[in-house]
């Protein structure tokens, strides 16, 4: 069965590719998947972000750094803008949706309902598998961290995860607030090993800046652009290989033009398109051989004697008939595939000189 002509078996063509191309396709697929589910996009919403004392802004000179545990409660009651240093952060076993509006039940086109939780909990202490899973869903959930203070205690902080990849020692401007029930539950668990007040969280995330609908559209558009770039690259490579093949074929046959030999009689000639080299030309069947001559170059790209031809096969691409003539010497690694309205005539001429359909 020829899987090239069966749309249901077309994916199996992947295993016919050279191993280096298989690896490239696999890596490209992994990269696209990671882009969709884990690549940080918060920086897009913070482009042009100014410095100031508003939550989620870059801190200006008036924003104070929290140094001790006693200052945490004081900053809460006085509603003072604050930040902490980015070094010595410990990841917590809790994540929160970047856009809480995405939380709830969702039904897809197949009437399958799934529920998205605003918070996602992990085992404590965090295992490597938990960290990997959290990293994989980083497109939708931000992490919580414990920030080390100068007195050896910790304060729970919440911010956009992309800041972990940015330069600078300070995080964004935030305000101390009361912890929510899931946050308290997580902090009470971590308080067994770290000196942290489970009642407060320094929130530095600019809530409302991310829309999960817009974010998904941005990621989808980026994926399409990447696929187009990759596809364009492979097409250019294929075109270069095809041009090289044409060049080598022309070099091989540059002195050979189609002229009738002694006792050679033309059975039929017609214009047809050569799919392998991407060129229109004239194919001729004689009582001795089958030849194809390119219209542009005038060179012969096929010159097989009747005894060298094993047979032929026909199929259709949409409504257009196609044919492939098989060389007995497959080590030549050249495919003779033609498409056009003249295929039916060509089929009759081949049968007339004794070449049968496989």
JSON list of C-alpha atoms in Angstrom, two decimals, residues 53 62-66 71-83 173-176 202:
[
{"chain": "A", "resi": 53, "resn": "UNK", "atom": "CA", "xyz": [3.87, 53.24, 44.02]},
{"chain": "A", "resi": 62, "resn": "UNK", "atom": "CA", "xyz": [9.72, 56.10, 47.68]},
{"chain": "A", "resi": 63, "resn": "UNK", "atom": "CA", "xyz": [8.95, 52.36, 47.75]},
{"chain": "A", "resi": 64, "resn": "UNK", "atom": "CA", "xyz": [10.51, 50.78, 50.84]},
{"chain": "A", "resi": 65, "resn": "UNK", "atom": "CA", "xyz": [12.12, 47.37, 51.19]},
{"chain": "A", "resi": 66, "resn": "UNK", "atom": "CA", "xyz": [10.78, 45.16, 54.00]},
{"chain": "A", "resi": 71, "resn": "UNK", "atom": "CA", "xyz": [7.65, 45.60, 59.52]},
{"chain": "A", "resi": 72, "resn": "UNK", "atom": "CA", "xyz": [5.23, 43.27, 57.68]},
{"chain": "A", "resi": 73, "resn": "UNK", "atom": "CA", "xyz": [2.30, 43.99, 60.00]},
{"chain": "A", "resi": 74, "resn": "UNK", "atom": "CA", "xyz": [3.26, 47.67, 60.23]},
{"chain": "A", "resi": 75, "resn": "UNK", "atom": "CA", "xyz": [3.23, 47.99, 56.43]},
{"chain": "A", "resi": 76, "resn": "UNK", "atom": "CA", "xyz": [-0.20, 46.35, 56.34]},
{"chain": "A", "resi": 77, "resn": "UNK", "atom": "CA", "xyz": [-1.86, 48.74, 58.79]},
{"chain": "A", "resi": 78, "resn": "UNK", "atom": "CA", "xyz": [-0.21, 51.82, 57.28]},
{"chain": "A", "resi": 79, "resn": "UNK", "atom": "CA", "xyz": [-0.85, 50.64, 53.68]},
{"chain": "A", "resi": 80, "resn": "UNK", "atom": "CA", "xyz": [2.73, 51.43, 52.70]},
{"chain": "A", "resi": 81, "resn": "UNK", "atom": "CA", "xyz": [4.00, 50.41, 49.24]},
{"chain": "A", "resi": 82, "resn": "UNK", "atom": "CA", "xyz": [6.78, 47.86, 49.66]},
{"chain": "A", "resi": 83, "resn": "UNK", "atom": "CA", "xyz": [9.00, 45.40, 47.87]},
{"chain": "A", "resi": 173, "resn": "UNK", "atom": "CA", "xyz": [5.82, 47.40, 44.03]},
{"chain": "A", "resi": 174, "resn": "UNK", "atom": "CA", "xyz": [3.36, 45.60, 46.30]},
{"chain": "A", "resi": 175, "resn": "UNK", "atom": "CA", "xyz": [1.11, 45.95, 49.32]},
{"chain": "A", "resi": 176, "resn": "UNK", "atom": "CA", "xyz": [0.76, 43.68, 52.32]},
{"chain": "A", "resi": 202, "resn": "UNK", "atom": "CA", "xyz": [3.00, 40.83, 50.03]}
]
